[in-house]
Structures are given as C-alpha cells and as structure tokens.
Amino acid sequence: MNPYKILGLSAEATAKEIIAAATKSLREKKYSAREIAEARQQLMNPELRPLLDFICFVDLEPLLTSSRLATEPLGSDDLKLLEIFV
Amino acid sequence: MRQHTCFASLQWLFKKRRAAQVEADCQRLLEAAEQAEATNDHLRAAGLLEQLQTVRPDSKRLRRLAYCRLRAGQWQEAVEAYTVADCFSPIDCYHAGFAAAKVGRFADSLRFWQRIDSAHPDFLAQKERVCQLLLQELYHHLDEQPIEREEEVRQLVKEFSLDALPSGKELLAHCNHLRLARLWQEDQVEELMAMADQNDLRYATVLEIQAKATCQFLLGDRTAVSAPLLRQFIDSWLSALFHPKISQEAGEQRQALLDFGENLLRRHSTRLHEGPQLIQEWEENLALLNRLAQLPAVQEQALPICTPTLALRTGLSDQLCTLIRERRDDFSNSKEWIETGAAYAVAEALLLVRSTMYETALKELVSLEEQRDDPFLAYGAAQVRTACGLEALRHGRCREAEEILVGGEPQAVWSVELEKQLLTVLAQENGQETPCLAACLSILSLLPKSSPPEEIARALCIALTKLAVRLHNSKKARPQLLAAAMQKAVALNPDDEFARMMLEEVSIAFELAELHEAIDQGWLSKAARIAAASRYEQVVEQFFGAAQQVAVQLEQGDYPDTEAAILILEDLLRSVTRVDTSHQMIGEIQRSLDDLRLKQEMA
C-alpha cells in the first residue's frame, strides 16, 4: 500500500503534517488503524522515506500527451456519394 | 328508431367520403413527389413525402423520404429518417452511413457500413477515409480530456478495428498509456499488475510505473507471490534502475533502491521452491547490467539498457547484441564478453528453459546451432543444451541426457561450466539411481579437455573421485567408464594423491576385466598384449596364473591330439615370452613342447 495515499499526503509532507494526517485518517476510518500506523511509521523513517519517495511517485506528464503526427486536418466535405450499391 | 338508423347511415357515408378524399390526397401527394423526384427536385419530393408520411405512415415510404433528404443534402434529417426506418439493404445502409459521415457522426456512419458486406475498392477507400476522420476526432477528444475519455475512445477503436491503421495503433497505444496513468493515479496496483503484459516498456514512464507498481504490490501483505511475478519484478526493477532517465531520478538512492529490491525479492523467494533460482537470476541480470552500464558507449550516449528478457519483449535484443559485439575491447575478458552477448542473443531460448519449457527450448536449438560462427549464439546454444540435458538427467532419462549433452558442437569455453553444473547436480542428488551417475561420468569423460581455473579444477577432481568411489563400490559402473572418469580427475589435479590412488585402482580393475575377458574367449595373444602393456603387477600375475593353468591342462593330456597340443603350446610360449622373456614358465613350456614334438616324430 502507498503510505502517501493512505495519509493523503504529497511527497513534500513534513513530520508534523504526517502526524496530523495520521490522526485525520484514523477519524475518517477509510483505512484500518494498522494500515495508518504502518504508513505513518514508514514516512517517519528517515532512511526509508527517500526510497518511498521514489517508489510512490511518477511524473505522468509524458503519458498524457499524445505523440500524434502533425497532419492536415481532414474534413468530410469532399466525400462523394458512391453509386455502387443497387 | 328510424331517425337513428338514418343518422348512422349518414355518418358512415361521411366517413367513407372522407376516406376517399384522404386516399385521393395521398395519391396526389405521391404522384407529385414522384414527379419532383423525377425532375431531381429532391427537396420538394422530401417535403411531399413528409406530408404523406404524416397522413399515412409507411416504412417503405420512410426510406424513400430518407433517400430524398439525402439527395437534397439534408444530411441530419436523412440520418434521422434512416435511423427510424431501421434499414437493412446495402444501399440504405450505405446512404445512411454516408449521411452520418457528412454531419460528422463518423462512429454512426461506420456502424451503418458495418452491415454492408462489400469489398468494392471505392467503398473500402471511403470507409478508411471515415475511419481516419473518426481517429482525428478521437485524438481531439483525448487532447481535451485525456483521462476522462480514454475508455470511450478505446472502445471505439476496438469496435471499428481502428488499430489496423497506423494512426489507430498509435491511438490505442496512447489509450494504454492513459489507462496506466489513470490506474496509477487511482492507486490501483492490482489492475496495473493485471495489464503488465500489454505495456510497451520501451517508454521510460511505462517502465517506471510497472517497476514501482510491482514493488508496491510486493510490499503489501502478500501471502502467495508467484515466480512469474517475481521475474517480472526482477526485469522491471533492474531495467528501470539502469534506465538513464529513471536512474537519474533515483539519484543518490539508486544503490539503496537496488539493495531494497534484492531484499524484497529474497523475502518473497523464501516461500517458493524456485527461490534460489530467482535469486540467481537477479544476480546474473544485475551483473549483466553492471557490465553494460560501464561500457563507455552506454555512458556517453545515455543508451537505455535492460535485462535480456525485457530486451526480448521490447525488441531491443538485436540493438544490444550489436552494441556488445562491437565493444569487445571494453569488456574485462572474452568470457565476460561472450557471456553478456549470449544472454541477449539467446534470451528467448533461455527464457523457455527458465519457464521449464525444455522441449520447445530444444527445438529452438536447431536454428541456434545453424549459426555456429556467431560466438554468442554458439555459447548460448551450449547453455540451453546443458540445461535441457541436465533436466533429462534429473528425470532419469540418462540416454537422452547423454545424447543432448554431448550432441552439440564442443565448446571449449562452455565445457568447464558444463562440468561444474554436472557435478552440482550430482552433489545435490545423492540418492539418485546408478545409471544416472554413470551417465554423468560418461558425459564428463566425453567432454573436451579443458583448463579450468586451479581452484575449480581441484574441486572438480575431488567431486569426480568421490563419484567414482561410490560407483566402484556399488560395482554397477563399467570399469572402462570409471577409468576414463578418473583419468579426467587426475588430469584436472595431478597433485591429488587420493585421486591418483583411485585412478590406479580403477585402472587395475579395468585391465583385469579386459584380461579376463580375453582369457575367457581363449585369446591368449590378446591377454598377453594387455599384460605386456600393463604397469600393474596384479595384471601380469593374473596373466601368468592363467597361462600356468593352460600349461597344467596340457600336461594332464587334456587335448584332442598331439598336433593341437603343439599349436596351443607354441601360442602359449609366444604369449608368455611377449610379457616376460625371463619368466621360468618359458623353460617349462619349451621342455613340454620338445617332448610333444619327439612324441609326434616317433608316432
């Protein structure tokens, strides 16, 4: 499970924010107390935190833009009715 | 009462008259519409038919109305009319689709045209054009709302097989990327895992998502994780961390992330019987990538490198093979160079071996061994052959194992590795059947002579000797086989005293067995040749013991006639003289021979 998602935090979250988010998350009861405690513990671990930063975040921007080739826009005006069906 | 009947008759009359009037109006409208249509005034015809349709609806006439709308250029109205008419004939479907295309309803147009079974080139060209128009529209949708409209666009691409067109294929790939992005945003790790096979891992971000999703999946509370999943993790995690863009992002944490990945793999591997193999695969892949990453060409040009399996999947194998082939001097030694190249050159066959698909892997060997001049393919083929042979051996198919293992082109570089692997199998499976051990020895003795490093040679010698002792004690292996194995063992380490002793013992046993066979067959000269060539006293003694027995039998008169006895004695004399010219038996035989010759002369 992604600890940042469990606690609803961004990669820049400070220790204070982590504690506050864990309290809020416990109140919301969206995740179990164990999951929230684990997420808090993981994010508060200074050795694990940089690894989690890498594992839990991806820059999605390259996927959102299409690699479509720039072509002249097509239209349907020049479509001609075919007389091939009877 | 009469008044009521009269009123009813009047009503009926009015009704009849009105009906007749309507009929006449309809007829007039129809005639006018036909006339308008005949003069190509489709707009007027459409108006008249519409009036007629209001008065007297008719499905056939509705299609006519739709056609007139179409001819009048009223595309939207034509589509609506055709949709209500629910047309089925090819011409109606074509016209409906055409009108839909004209108003930019390309998906509807293609839906109408899907009902037409025609391969007319003009129709196919027009259909493709409408597909292009639809694709253009779909691209536009994705530009506006990429994540939100991806599913709808994907469905349309599939519905009209738009991915058969190059731009459709691109669009589908883009949809796949968007779906990945959406699933990642929604933290749907399990769905991401499920679609792992469809991902195009040539894209750095796709590879990154797959690696991180697999990692997150493994970090969860998983009780059962399969070997294929862990292989997926090995490939994606290592390839991601060696990708120039992703490794840059990892920065200083890269080594820590590699260690983290290895620990994660080890943790899950302990629950699987393929665990040790998976760890080995991790180490092998890591070593390969470290070697490639150190190549100046890779560093200077920031080339993406990946594991052999991933290279195979993404079509990068040939590119990486070429890179390795051209950079021989950048590797620390030729063995590393060949090993690295082979891993990418025969990745498919090696993958089959790892997936325990040995029969298919053996079939792959045929084409691999056709290109023996390629050092990578030759080495890789030997690896595959060995794996298949050892598998046959593990299952007790000794003859098959021998055929596979010694059937390939001898590979000097590989034979040391094969020896090591054979001995590992033997060491692991102490309880195996004697024929298997014998097969192993036979294979080892048939391998080309190699010069492995000293410590490996020593270990090989010890293992071979232990094996020979076991077989010798069980008296189930052929002495010839044991002697050949021990000769190999001593050749590997001439300083091993025990091996030399064992070689002597099995050699004596081998020569004695040969001697006894010759004596049993009555081939004295062959027995003499064995004894004369032997360095062992026991063999010579055994020969003279047998010769003595022959001489005693002759002395006791156990022969058919004097001539036969003389011939036997002459043969005995020649044989004994060949082994030892000063042996006391020579004199005794000579005397017996003289006596017999005298006896013959007197007779």
XYZ file of C-alpha atoms in Angstrom:
689
model
C 0.000 0.000 0.000
C 1.077 3.525 -0.802
C 1.592 5.321 2.555
C 1.193 8.735 0.918
C -2.241 7.727 -0.415
C -3.312 6.286 2.917
C -2.500 9.527 4.667
C -3.438 11.752 1.718
C -0.042 13.442 1.629
C 2.296 14.812 -1.010
C 5.988 13.973 -1.316
C 6.890 17.196 0.473
C 4.935 16.422 3.679
C 6.739 17.356 6.892
C 6.811 15.249 10.092
C 4.187 17.499 11.622
C 1.928 17.089 8.633
C 2.380 13.311 8.707
C 1.247 13.127 12.338
C -1.731 15.393 11.656
C -2.679 13.377 8.569
C -2.497 10.102 10.518
C -4.876 11.496 13.175
C -7.267 12.707 10.497
C -7.088 9.388 8.657
C -7.909 7.493 11.866
C -11.028 9.644 12.305
C -12.104 9.046 8.709
C -11.809 5.252 9.136
C -11.172 4.762 5.413
C -8.181 2.553 6.223
C -7.566 0.252 9.171
C -5.688 1.543 12.222
C -2.872 -0.864 11.405
C -2.502 0.444 7.856
C -2.476 4.030 9.079
C 0.071 3.283 11.791
C 2.294 1.475 9.301
C 2.039 4.315 6.776
C 2.932 6.861 9.475
C 5.849 4.771 10.671
C 7.201 4.328 7.165
C 7.027 8.025 6.329
C 8.638 8.999 9.613
C 11.596 6.659 8.955
C 14.401 8.906 7.583
C 16.145 6.005 5.832
C 13.016 4.639 4.205
C 11.491 7.983 3.252
C 13.716 8.732 0.189
C 13.093 5.206 -1.108
C 9.343 5.623 -0.660
C 9.527 8.968 -2.448
C 10.936 7.121 -5.435
C 8.564 4.144 -5.227
C 5.336 6.096 -4.715
C 5.582 8.931 -7.244
C 5.755 9.029 -11.035
C 5.740 12.063 -13.314
C 2.795 11.147 -15.555
C 3.075 14.118 -17.904
C 4.857 12.188 -20.725
C 1.931 9.744 -20.823
C -0.775 12.387 -21.020
C 0.354 13.994 -24.246
C -0.173 12.049 -27.460
C 2.608 11.542 -29.960
C 0.242 12.236 -32.868
C 1.993 13.373 -36.002
C 1.057 16.842 -37.143
C -1.106 16.314 -40.228
C -3.518 18.475 -42.160
C -6.968 18.333 -40.538
C -9.343 16.135 -42.538
C -12.945 17.023 -43.371
C -15.961 15.171 -44.698
C -16.937 17.819 -47.253
C -15.180 16.105 -50.108
C -16.831 12.719 -49.504
C -18.715 11.779 -52.684
C -21.784 9.585 -52.754
C -20.901 6.287 -54.430
C -23.310 4.746 -56.902
C -22.114 1.186 -56.440
C -24.986 -0.272 -54.446
C -28.384 -1.056 -56.006
C -85.705 4.388 -34.261
C -85.914 5.116 -37.981
C -84.350 8.545 -37.282
C -81.383 6.879 -35.503
C -80.784 4.450 -38.409
C -80.853 7.281 -40.860
C -78.278 9.260 -38.806
C -75.915 6.262 -38.603
C -76.055 5.776 -42.356
C -75.200 9.417 -42.835
C -72.190 9.137 -40.536
C -70.937 6.089 -42.409
C -71.349 7.991 -45.668
C -69.299 10.949 -44.365
C -66.589 8.582 -43.149
C -66.432 6.872 -46.471
C -66.290 10.185 -48.282
C -63.513 11.474 -46.043
C -61.514 8.284 -46.551
C -61.907 8.590 -50.276
C -60.754 12.195 -50.040
C -57.680 11.250 -47.976
C -56.892 8.481 -50.456
C -57.143 10.960 -53.284
C -54.921 13.460 -51.424
C -52.354 10.776 -50.724
C -52.383 9.680 -54.321
C -51.915 13.243 -55.405
C -49.058 13.816 -52.969
C -47.396 10.598 -54.048
C -47.686 11.470 -57.709
C -46.344 14.957 -57.019
C -43.450 13.512 -55.019
C -42.624 11.060 -57.774
C -42.772 13.847 -60.287
C -40.476 16.032 -58.165
C -38.053 13.159 -57.709
C -38.075 12.509 -61.473
C -37.025 16.130 -62.052
C -34.331 15.811 -59.337
C -36.180 18.196 -57.074
C -35.460 16.045 -54.045
C -36.100 18.836 -51.598
C -39.699 19.205 -52.818
C -40.084 15.436 -53.037
C -38.909 15.138 -49.448
C -41.413 17.762 -48.310
C -44.273 15.994 -50.093
C -43.249 12.594 -48.763
C -43.026 14.012 -45.260
C -46.610 15.321 -45.593
C -47.688 11.971 -46.891
C -45.886 10.210 -44.024
C -47.806 12.411 -41.513
C -51.118 11.358 -43.026
C -50.316 7.754 -43.711
C -47.082 6.424 -42.125
C -45.343 3.699 -44.116
C -41.894 2.218 -43.515
C -41.106 1.763 -47.206
C -42.028 5.352 -47.901
C -39.941 6.482 -44.918
C -36.823 5.028 -46.581
C -37.835 6.872 -49.748
C -38.146 10.057 -47.711
C -34.711 9.436 -46.186
C -33.270 8.969 -49.658
C -34.796 12.238 -50.881
C -33.421 14.049 -47.833
C -30.016 12.588 -48.658
C -30.222 13.653 -52.293
C -31.347 17.098 -51.153
C -28.255 17.381 -48.957
C -30.309 17.382 -45.744
C -27.813 15.046 -44.044
C -29.029 15.334 -40.489
C -32.684 14.749 -41.456
C -31.623 11.879 -43.709
C -29.781 10.150 -40.857
C -32.779 10.574 -38.573
C -35.129 9.179 -41.211
C -32.859 6.209 -41.916
C -32.476 5.556 -38.189
C -36.258 5.449 -37.729
C -36.719 3.362 -40.890
C -34.307 0.776 -39.500
C -32.862 -0.075 -42.890
C -31.169 -3.341 -43.765
C -30.497 -3.310 -47.509
C -26.893 -2.466 -48.506
C -27.939 0.611 -50.405
C -29.950 2.018 -47.486
C -27.144 1.230 -45.064
C -24.620 2.904 -47.354
C -26.782 6.027 -47.734
C -27.444 6.202 -44.001
C -23.723 5.883 -43.255
C -22.860 8.458 -45.890
C -25.302 10.986 -44.438
C -23.951 10.304 -40.943
C -20.370 10.861 -42.162
C -21.428 14.142 -43.768
C -22.689 15.508 -40.451
C -19.573 14.331 -38.634
C -21.209 11.356 -36.930
C -18.358 9.062 -38.005
C -18.968 6.293 -35.488
C -22.649 6.093 -36.576
C -21.537 6.089 -40.184
C -19.216 3.134 -39.608
C -21.928 1.317 -37.659
C -24.253 1.576 -40.689
C -21.459 0.461 -43.007
C -20.540 -2.486 -40.836
C -23.770 -4.071 -42.064
C -22.553 -3.996 -45.691
C -20.653 -7.000 -46.928
C -18.758 -5.460 -49.800
C -15.141 -5.440 -50.893
C -15.633 -2.800 -53.576
C -12.400 -0.772 -53.619
C -14.204 2.577 -53.740
C -16.318 1.633 -50.769
C -13.300 0.349 -48.821
C -11.375 3.533 -49.592
C -14.283 5.672 -48.427
C -14.665 3.579 -45.289
C -10.978 4.021 -44.498
C -11.333 7.727 -45.006
C -14.189 7.817 -42.492
C -12.032 5.779 -40.101
C -9.330 8.439 -40.438
C -11.917 11.124 -39.743
C -13.084 9.255 -36.662
C -9.486 8.834 -35.492
C -8.932 12.566 -35.887
C -11.998 13.197 -33.757
C -10.861 10.707 -31.114
C -7.428 12.281 -30.900
C -9.182 15.582 -30.364
C -11.265 14.090 -27.519
C -8.117 12.818 -25.823
C -6.366 16.145 -26.208
C -9.246 17.803 -24.390
C -9.920 15.246 -21.640
C -7.246 12.560 -21.736
C -8.011 10.561 -18.608
C -11.801 11.019 -18.681
C -12.390 9.976 -22.293
C -9.778 7.225 -22.637
C -12.189 4.349 -22.023
C -14.744 5.651 -24.540
C -12.035 6.182 -27.167
C -10.565 2.728 -26.565
C -13.964 1.127 -27.054
C -14.465 2.912 -30.371
C -11.001 1.923 -31.561
C -11.819 -1.701 -30.757
C -15.365 -1.545 -32.191
C -14.154 -0.430 -35.622
C -10.743 -2.172 -35.519
C -9.117 1.215 -35.981
C -5.870 -0.162 -34.620
C -5.394 -1.826 -38.021
C -4.445 1.644 -39.282
C -1.066 3.088 -38.226
C -2.586 6.149 -36.555
C -5.190 3.893 -34.890
C -2.440 1.715 -33.497
C -0.763 4.809 -32.122
C -4.032 5.956 -30.629
C -4.559 2.615 -28.910
C -1.013 2.813 -27.536
C -1.821 6.294 -26.261
C -5.021 4.919 -24.673
C -2.937 2.246 -22.959
C -0.655 4.927 -21.599
C -3.590 6.962 -20.368
C -5.135 3.946 -18.700
C -1.824 3.302 -16.965
C -1.712 6.896 -15.822
C -5.291 6.686 -14.548
C -4.712 3.415 -12.691
C -1.552 4.841 -11.149
C -3.394 7.996 -10.084
C -6.145 5.855 -8.592
C -3.566 3.675 -6.839
C -4.992 0.526 -8.456
C -1.891 -1.579 -8.127
C -3.607 -4.916 -8.746
C -5.150 -3.695 -12.007
C -1.759 -2.366 -13.038
C -0.286 -5.799 -12.389
C -3.025 -7.458 -14.415
C -2.236 -5.401 -17.501
C 1.544 -5.731 -17.202
C 1.784 -7.948 -20.286
C 0.223 -5.305 -22.528
C 2.547 -2.474 -21.542
C 5.012 -1.062 -24.018
C 8.068 -0.903 -21.824
C 10.138 0.997 -24.369
C 8.636 4.121 -22.795
C 10.551 5.152 -19.695
C 7.429 6.260 -17.796
C 5.619 2.995 -18.572
C 8.618 1.011 -17.361
C 8.782 3.194 -14.266
C 5.106 2.627 -13.463
C 5.415 -1.121 -13.954
C 8.517 -1.328 -11.763
C 7.017 0.789 -8.996
C 3.598 -0.889 -9.132
C 5.215 -4.339 -8.887
C 7.311 -3.107 -5.997
C 4.257 -1.691 -4.204
C 2.389 -4.934 -4.853
C 5.192 -6.921 -3.251
C 5.364 -4.503 -0.334
C 1.751 -5.284 0.523
C 0.744 -8.184 2.756
C 1.034 -10.886 0.118
C 0.927 -14.457 1.235
C 1.234 -16.026 -2.181
C 3.508 -14.492 -4.776
C 4.291 -16.480 -7.913
C 7.651 -16.994 -9.590
C 6.497 -15.234 -12.826
C 5.543 -12.194 -10.762
C 8.953 -12.100 -9.107
C 10.576 -12.467 -12.548
C 8.517 -9.502 -13.680
C 9.827 -7.589 -10.682
C 13.449 -8.542 -11.446
C 13.127 -7.390 -15.054
C 11.245 -4.169 -14.435
C 13.058 -3.067 -11.270
C 16.562 -3.661 -12.599
C 15.792 -2.259 -16.052
C 14.211 0.834 -14.507
C 17.146 1.491 -12.204
C 19.578 1.152 -15.114
C 17.494 3.349 -17.423
C 19.305 6.671 -17.886
C 16.215 8.800 -17.186
C 14.864 6.798 -14.243
C 18.253 6.219 -12.639
C 18.848 9.969 -12.795
C 15.591 10.453 -10.931
C 16.676 7.881 -8.335
C 19.917 9.848 -7.929
C 21.931 9.017 -4.864
C 19.340 6.483 -3.746
C 19.985 4.185 -6.723
C 22.226 1.716 -4.909
C 19.926 1.753 -1.864
C 16.999 1.035 -4.187
C 18.868 -1.875 -5.777
C 19.553 -3.302 -2.311
C 15.957 -2.671 -1.312
C 14.766 -4.595 -4.406
C 17.075 -7.500 -3.667
C 15.862 -7.727 -0.067
C 12.278 -7.638 -1.214
C 12.966 -10.427 -3.698
C 14.769 -12.522 -1.095
C 11.882 -12.073 1.333
C 9.352 -13.434 -1.167
C 11.652 -16.057 -2.679
C 11.951 -17.961 0.571
C 8.328 -19.079 0.162
C 8.911 -20.547 -3.305
C 10.770 -23.645 -4.400
C 12.134 -21.616 -7.348
C 13.521 -19.150 -4.762
C 17.247 -19.941 -5.153
C 16.908 -19.832 -8.933
C 15.198 -16.437 -8.732
C 17.997 -15.043 -6.579
C 20.490 -16.396 -9.089
C 18.550 -14.726 -11.925
C 18.649 -11.417 -10.025
C 22.397 -11.698 -9.540
C 23.023 -12.690 -13.161
C 20.882 -9.868 -14.523
C 22.460 -7.349 -12.170
C 25.940 -8.455 -13.258
C 24.970 -8.144 -16.933
C 23.545 -4.660 -16.460
C 26.551 -3.525 -14.423
C 28.836 -4.668 -17.232
C 26.741 -2.897 -19.867
C 26.420 0.252 -17.783
C 30.208 0.506 -17.591
C 30.629 0.489 -21.368
C 31.830 3.935 -22.493
C 29.331 3.897 -25.382
C 26.416 3.398 -22.986
C 27.633 6.141 -20.650
C 28.422 8.664 -23.353
C 25.220 8.262 -25.325
C 22.976 7.550 -22.280
C 21.672 4.435 -24.061
C 18.777 2.640 -22.391
C 19.851 -0.823 -21.272
C 17.648 -3.525 -19.819
C 17.607 -7.183 -18.831
C 17.701 -9.782 -21.655
C 14.063 -10.772 -21.076
C 12.895 -7.193 -21.251
C 15.068 -6.576 -24.303
C 13.378 -9.525 -25.957
C 9.951 -8.161 -25.113
C 10.674 -4.646 -26.262
C 12.593 -5.652 -29.405
C 15.886 -4.230 -28.101
C 17.811 -7.543 -28.215
C 19.401 -7.018 -31.633
C 20.411 -3.462 -30.784
C 22.075 -4.548 -27.540
C 23.731 -7.562 -29.212
C 25.239 -5.268 -31.838
C 26.466 -2.920 -29.129
C 28.118 -5.788 -27.223
C 29.571 -7.308 -30.408
C 31.224 -4.032 -31.371
C 32.658 -3.356 -27.905
C 34.694 -6.465 -27.269
C 37.696 -4.483 -26.042
C 35.600 -2.680 -23.448
C 34.961 -5.939 -21.544
C 37.482 -7.116 -18.980
C 37.862 -10.539 -20.627
C 36.470 -12.506 -23.550
C 34.461 -14.839 -21.306
C 32.519 -11.888 -19.895
C 32.037 -10.546 -23.396
C 30.672 -13.855 -24.712
C 28.518 -14.447 -21.624
C 26.948 -10.997 -21.921
C 26.359 -11.302 -25.648
C 24.904 -14.811 -25.329
C 22.451 -13.693 -22.652
C 20.888 -11.263 -25.142
C 21.379 -13.365 -28.295
C 19.541 -16.448 -26.990
C 17.267 -14.726 -24.481
C 14.190 -16.444 -25.900
C 15.558 -19.968 -25.563
C 16.919 -19.205 -22.095
C 13.536 -17.852 -21.100
C 11.965 -21.130 -22.247
C 14.453 -23.027 -20.115
C 13.640 -20.852 -17.096
C 9.957 -21.468 -17.681
C 10.748 -25.231 -17.746
C 9.632 -25.490 -21.389
C 12.566 -27.720 -22.254
C 11.085 -29.383 -25.338
C 10.400 -26.049 -27.015
C 13.856 -24.853 -26.000
C 15.403 -27.914 -27.673
C 13.534 -27.096 -30.869
C 14.982 -23.576 -30.695
C 18.456 -25.129 -30.528
C 18.242 -26.344 -34.115
C 18.115 -22.827 -35.521
C 20.637 -21.511 -32.980
C 23.224 -24.150 -33.826
C 22.896 -23.437 -37.520
C 24.789 -20.205 -36.851
C 27.835 -21.712 -35.174
C 30.120 -18.963 -36.385
C 28.432 -16.487 -34.080
C 30.218 -16.832 -30.712
C 27.185 -15.511 -28.783
C 24.779 -17.943 -30.377
C 27.193 -20.864 -30.038
C 27.774 -20.165 -26.340
C 24.082 -19.556 -25.701
C 23.142 -22.748 -27.522
C 25.559 -24.679 -25.297
C 23.888 -23.147 -22.234
C 20.453 -24.195 -23.461
C 21.685 -27.661 -24.420
C 23.196 -28.124 -20.967
C 20.057 -27.034 -19.176
C 17.928 -29.417 -21.252
C 20.400 -32.274 -20.791
C 20.594 -31.806 -17.049
C 16.823 -31.740 -16.870
C 16.677 -35.090 -18.682
C 19.294 -36.408 -16.267
C 17.308 -35.237 -13.241
C 14.362 -37.222 -14.522
C 16.421 -40.365 -15.035
C 16.387 -40.155 -18.847
C 20.100 -40.970 -18.988
C 20.428 -41.943 -22.634
C 18.552 -38.820 -23.722
C 20.713 -36.719 -21.389
C 23.880 -38.147 -22.908
C 22.611 -37.501 -26.410
C 21.716 -33.904 -25.588
C 24.805 -33.057 -23.566
C 27.438 -34.465 -25.877
C 25.457 -33.912 -29.064
C 26.295 -30.252 -29.615
C 29.329 -28.622 -31.092
C 32.145 -28.901 -28.488
C 32.523 -25.583 -26.743
C 35.846 -25.215 -25.030
C 34.683 -22.178 -23.055
C 31.483 -23.838 -22.011
C 32.784 -27.305 -21.110
C 34.175 -26.077 -17.764
C 30.789 -24.632 -16.941
C 29.074 -27.842 -18.007
C 31.413 -29.875 -15.815
C 30.606 -27.625 -12.883
C 26.886 -27.948 -13.486
C 27.033 -31.721 -13.860
C 28.881 -32.001 -10.584
C 26.416 -29.675 -8.880
C 23.592 -31.946 -9.988
C 25.465 -34.963 -8.676
C 26.219 -33.263 -5.393
C 22.594 -32.226 -4.957
C 21.074 -35.590 -5.748
C 22.902 -38.150 -3.697
C 20.037 -40.576 -3.713
C 19.835 -40.872 -7.456
C 19.978 -44.063 -9.484
C 23.325 -45.530 -10.506
C 22.581 -45.281 -14.259
C 22.292 -41.533 -13.778
C 25.649 -41.323 -12.062
C 27.153 -43.463 -14.779
C 25.618 -41.199 -17.422
C 27.102 -38.188 -15.665
C 30.547 -39.779 -15.612
C 30.211 -40.798 -19.204
C 29.325 -37.229 -20.197
C 32.151 -35.807 -18.120
C 34.648 -38.190 -19.704
C 33.440 -37.262 -23.187
C 33.782 -33.534 -22.718
C 36.691 -31.870 -24.489
C 39.786 -31.351 -22.387
C 39.636 -28.001 -20.752
C 41.824 -25.922 -18.498
C 39.590 -24.562 -15.787
C 40.988 -22.246 -13.112
C 43.029 -24.053 -10.475
C 40.512 -23.934 -7.635
C 37.697 -25.169 -9.895
C 39.952 -27.936 -11.220
C 40.704 -29.052 -7.655
C 37.024 -29.073 -6.729
C 36.125 -30.927 -9.905
C 38.809 -33.540 -9.234
C 37.510 -34.172 -5.709
C 33.918 -34.443 -6.841
C 34.784 -36.788 -9.693
C 36.843 -39.017 -7.436
C 34.077 -39.255 -4.828
C 31.647 -40.177 -7.530
C 33.975 -42.837 -8.948
C 34.486 -44.353 -5.474
C 30.735 -44.585 -4.995
C 30.239 -46.276 -8.321
C 33.253 -48.542 -7.884
C 31.966 -49.752 -4.505
C 28.497 -50.373 -5.842
C 30.113 -52.484 -8.649
C 27.488 -51.217 -11.029
C 29.548 -48.991 -13.295
C 31.696 -50.329 -16.134
C 35.423 -50.343 -15.231
C 36.223 -48.620 -18.528
C 33.918 -45.716 -17.597
C 35.423 -45.406 -14.123
C 38.934 -45.408 -15.553
C 38.060 -42.676 -18.058
C 36.473 -40.561 -15.312
C 39.472 -40.964 -13.033
C 41.900 -40.135 -15.825
C 39.982 -36.901 -16.221
C 40.062 -36.300 -12.463
C 43.840 -36.769 -12.283
C 44.308 -34.611 -15.375
C 42.401 -31.849 -13.560
C 44.598 -32.079 -10.473
C 47.683 -34.315 -10.788
C 48.673 -33.472 -7.189
C 45.612 -35.135 -5.675
C 47.045 -38.234 -4.014
C 43.706 -39.888 -3.390
C 42.622 -39.357 -6.982
C 45.857 -40.927 -8.211
C 45.327 -43.925 -5.912
C 41.778 -44.244 -7.131
C 42.935 -43.987 -10.735
C 45.362 -46.840 -10.098
C 42.686 -48.953 -8.513
C 40.124 -48.434 -11.237
C 42.784 -48.827 -13.921
C 43.839 -52.203 -12.437
C 40.207 -53.236 -12.257
C 39.728 -52.149 -15.843
C 42.809 -54.014 -17.137
C 41.941 -57.138 -15.136
C 38.433 -57.068 -16.547
C 39.865 -56.811 -20.066
C 42.367 -59.606 -19.359
C 39.717 -61.954 -18.002
C 37.511 -61.316 -20.960
C 40.363 -62.194 -23.374
C 41.249 -65.360 -21.436
C 37.596 -66.436 -21.247
C 37.394 -66.072 -25.026
C 40.631 -68.118 -25.403
C 42.505 -65.157 -26.920
C 45.906 -65.743 -25.327
C 47.779 -63.314 -27.577
C 45.312 -60.509 -26.690
C 45.693 -61.335 -22.998
C 49.486 -61.215 -23.447
C 49.230 -57.827 -25.161
C 47.213 -56.452 -22.205
C 49.663 -57.889 -19.654
C 52.709 -56.656 -21.596
C 51.313 -53.124 -21.777
C 50.260 -53.060 -18.145
C 52.159 -51.243 -15.439
C 50.485 -53.297 -12.744
C 51.941 -56.412 -11.176
C 48.489 -57.815 -10.439
C 47.681 -57.885 -14.147
C 50.921 -59.640 -15.061
C 50.462 -62.154 -12.215
C 46.902 -62.868 -13.311
C 48.178 -63.477 -16.849
C 50.828 -65.927 -15.740
C 48.303 -67.637 -13.459
C 46.032 -68.187 -16.444
C 48.997 -69.329 -18.621
C 50.055 -71.776 -15.908
C 46.549 -73.213 -15.870
C 46.707 -73.809 -19.633
C 50.091 -75.499 -19.301
C 48.831 -77.780 -16.496
C 45.805 -78.794 -18.573
C 48.110 -79.747 -21.466
C 50.431 -81.719 -19.163
C 47.446 -83.680 -17.913
C 46.737 -84.657 -21.507
C 43.647 -82.511 -21.816
C 43.936 -82.005 -25.602
C 42.342 -83.629 -28.670
C 45.631 -84.671 -30.398
C 49.383 -84.038 -30.310
C 49.275 -81.534 -33.186
C 46.659 -79.398 -31.433
C 48.649 -79.547 -28.197
C 51.809 -78.370 -30.028
C 49.898 -75.439 -31.550
C 48.493 -74.400 -28.164
C 51.914 -74.663 -26.528
C 53.550 -72.626 -29.299
C 50.889 -69.927 -28.832
C 51.415 -70.057 -25.057
C 55.177 -69.768 -25.489
C 54.847 -66.715 -27.762
C 52.426 -65.037 -25.379
C 54.487 -65.679 -22.254
C 57.708 -64.537 -23.988
C 55.939 -61.325 -25.030
C 55.125 -60.478 -21.407
C 58.366 -61.599 -19.731
C 61.308 -63.089 -21.650
C 62.962 -64.330 -18.453
C 59.939 -65.959 -16.842
C 60.564 -69.503 -15.548
C 57.492 -70.781 -17.435
C 59.310 -70.297 -20.732
C 61.711 -73.149 -19.953
C 58.910 -75.428 -18.776
C 56.826 -74.748 -21.893
C 59.888 -75.275 -24.111
C 60.516 -78.669 -22.494
C 56.896 -79.766 -22.846
C 56.992 -78.650 -26.461
C 60.174 -80.654 -27.178
C 58.614 -83.766 -25.584
C 55.499 -83.444 -27.690
C 57.456 -82.871 -30.933
C 59.545 -86.004 -30.197
C 56.372 -87.947 -29.492
C 54.929 -86.767 -32.803
C 58.077 -87.776 -34.748
C 58.104 -91.223 -33.180
C 54.472 -91.690 -33.999
